[in-house]
XYZ file of C-alpha atoms in Angstrom:
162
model
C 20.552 5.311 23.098
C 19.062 6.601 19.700
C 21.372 5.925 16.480
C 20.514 6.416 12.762
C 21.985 5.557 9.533
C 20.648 7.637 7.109
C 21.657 5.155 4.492
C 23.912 5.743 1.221
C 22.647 9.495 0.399
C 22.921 10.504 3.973
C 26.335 8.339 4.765
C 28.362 10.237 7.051
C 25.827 12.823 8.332
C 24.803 13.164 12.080
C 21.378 12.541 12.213
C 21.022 13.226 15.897
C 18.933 16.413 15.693
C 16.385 14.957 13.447
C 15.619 12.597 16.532
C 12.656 14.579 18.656
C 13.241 12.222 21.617
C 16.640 12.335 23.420
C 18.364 10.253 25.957
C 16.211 10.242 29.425
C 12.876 11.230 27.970
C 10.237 8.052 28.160
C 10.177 6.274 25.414
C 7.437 6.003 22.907
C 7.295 3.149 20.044
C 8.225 4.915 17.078
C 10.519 8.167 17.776
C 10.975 9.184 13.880
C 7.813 8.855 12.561
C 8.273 12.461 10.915
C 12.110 11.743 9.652
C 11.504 8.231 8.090
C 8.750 9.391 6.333
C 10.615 12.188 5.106
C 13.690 9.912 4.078
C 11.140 7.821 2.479
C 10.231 10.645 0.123
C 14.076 11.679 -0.481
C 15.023 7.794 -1.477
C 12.169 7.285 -3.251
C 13.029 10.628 -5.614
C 16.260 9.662 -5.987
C 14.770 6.104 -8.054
C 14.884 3.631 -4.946
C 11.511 2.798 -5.241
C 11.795 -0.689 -2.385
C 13.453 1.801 -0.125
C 12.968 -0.036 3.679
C 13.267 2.604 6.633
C 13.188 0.255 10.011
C 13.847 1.417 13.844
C 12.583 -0.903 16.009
C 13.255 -0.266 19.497
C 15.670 -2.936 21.340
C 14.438 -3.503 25.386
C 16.542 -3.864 28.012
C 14.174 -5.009 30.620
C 17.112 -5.653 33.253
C 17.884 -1.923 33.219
C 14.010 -0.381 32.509
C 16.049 1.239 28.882
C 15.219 1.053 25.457
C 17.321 1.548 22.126
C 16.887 2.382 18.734
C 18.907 2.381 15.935
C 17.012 3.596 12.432
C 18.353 2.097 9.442
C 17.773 2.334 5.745
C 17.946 -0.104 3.582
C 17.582 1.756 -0.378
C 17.106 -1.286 -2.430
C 18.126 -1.292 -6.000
C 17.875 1.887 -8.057
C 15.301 1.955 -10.422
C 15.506 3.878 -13.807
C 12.501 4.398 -15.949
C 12.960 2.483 -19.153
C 9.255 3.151 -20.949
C 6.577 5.465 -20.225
C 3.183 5.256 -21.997
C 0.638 7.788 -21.733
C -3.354 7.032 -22.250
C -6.350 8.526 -24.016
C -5.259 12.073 -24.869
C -3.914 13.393 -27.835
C -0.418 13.771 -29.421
C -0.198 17.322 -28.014
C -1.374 16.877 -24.415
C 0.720 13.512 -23.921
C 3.441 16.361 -25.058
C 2.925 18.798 -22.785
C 1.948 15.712 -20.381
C 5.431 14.403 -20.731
C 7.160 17.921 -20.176
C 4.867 18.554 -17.051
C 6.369 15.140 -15.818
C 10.006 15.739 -16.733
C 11.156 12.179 -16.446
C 12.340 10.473 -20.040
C 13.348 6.552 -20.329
C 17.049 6.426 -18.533
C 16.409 9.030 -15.821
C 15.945 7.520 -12.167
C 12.670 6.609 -11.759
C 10.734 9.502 -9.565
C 7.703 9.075 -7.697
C 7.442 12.568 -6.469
C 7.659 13.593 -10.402
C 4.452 11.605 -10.139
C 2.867 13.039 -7.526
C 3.565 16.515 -8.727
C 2.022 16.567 -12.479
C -1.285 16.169 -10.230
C -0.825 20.020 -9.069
C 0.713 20.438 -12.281
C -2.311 19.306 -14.295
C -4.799 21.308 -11.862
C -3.052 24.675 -13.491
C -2.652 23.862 -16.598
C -5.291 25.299 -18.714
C -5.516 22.721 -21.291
C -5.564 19.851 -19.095
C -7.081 20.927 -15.978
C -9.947 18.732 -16.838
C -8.288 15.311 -16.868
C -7.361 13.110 -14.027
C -4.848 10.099 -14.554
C -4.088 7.131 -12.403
C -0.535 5.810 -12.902
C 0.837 2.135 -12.984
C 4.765 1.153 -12.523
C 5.967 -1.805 -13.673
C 9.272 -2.686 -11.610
C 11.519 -5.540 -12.990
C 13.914 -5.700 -9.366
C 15.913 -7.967 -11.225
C 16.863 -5.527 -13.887
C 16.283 -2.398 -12.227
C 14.098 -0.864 -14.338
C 10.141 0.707 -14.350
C 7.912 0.876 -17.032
C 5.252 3.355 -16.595
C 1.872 3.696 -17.905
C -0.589 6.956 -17.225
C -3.875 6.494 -17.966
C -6.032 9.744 -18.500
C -9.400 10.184 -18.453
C -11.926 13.364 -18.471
C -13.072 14.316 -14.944
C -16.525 14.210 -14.987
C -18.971 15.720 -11.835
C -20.270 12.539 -10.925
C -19.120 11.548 -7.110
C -16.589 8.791 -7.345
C -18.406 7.091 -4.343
C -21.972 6.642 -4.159
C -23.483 5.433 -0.834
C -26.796 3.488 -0.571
């Protein structure tokens, strides 16, 4: 048997077809690796940052079967409440904070993250800059602050080996 709560943003949906193993195949460990991962990514957008996605399978030894049931537990929704940008200048951290599109209230985003790193590669006035990023949750209150540090990519290897 193979059952799945999607969770609050899914509630209601059949999730059956998202499921690449079906009743009678043999069963591996994990069957949603793809589909977790991917409702990680959609919770996570949507500002539940502590979003749990859990499936593990239930043996029935007696009868040779196995069970799963995936669930989703989204944790508390996180809004961003500061965000602090690093080491450029009034009119990249600007255009910085367009590129981003998240201001202080909005759910907090981490594929808003993610994608100012494509965003920046394009961008002809700040192609040359990487940033690292560093949330601050409060879980008690919900909220992120968010601090982007910038710095000048430079040609040296990040790594050196000895």
């Amino acid at each position: 048997v193979i059952t799945g709560d999607g969770g609050p943003l899914l509630q209601g949906r059949n999730l059956s077809s998202f499921f690449k193993v079906k009743p009678g195949d043999v069963a591996p460990l994990y069957p949603w690796v793809d589909f977790a991962g991917r409702l990680q990514v959609l919770y996570e957008h949507y500002g539940h940052a502590d979003v749990e996605v859990e499936g593990p399978p239930v043996l029935d030894h007696e009868h040779a079967l196995v069970s799963y049931h995936l669930s989703v537990t989204p944790g508390p929704l996180y809004r961003l409440r500061s965000l602090t940008i690093n080491h450029l200048d009034a009119g990249q951290e600007s255009k910085v904070r367009r590129l981003l599109g998240l201001v202080p209230g909005d759910p907090y985003d981490v594929l808003a993250i993610n994608s100012l790193y494509s965003k920046l590669r394009v961008d002809s006035t700040l192609s040359g800059y990487d940033f690292t990023f560093s949330p601050a949750k409060d879980k008690s209150a919900g909220i992120v602050d968010l601090t982007l540090d910038f710095s000048k990519k430079t040609d040296q290897p990040s790594v050196t080996t000895h």
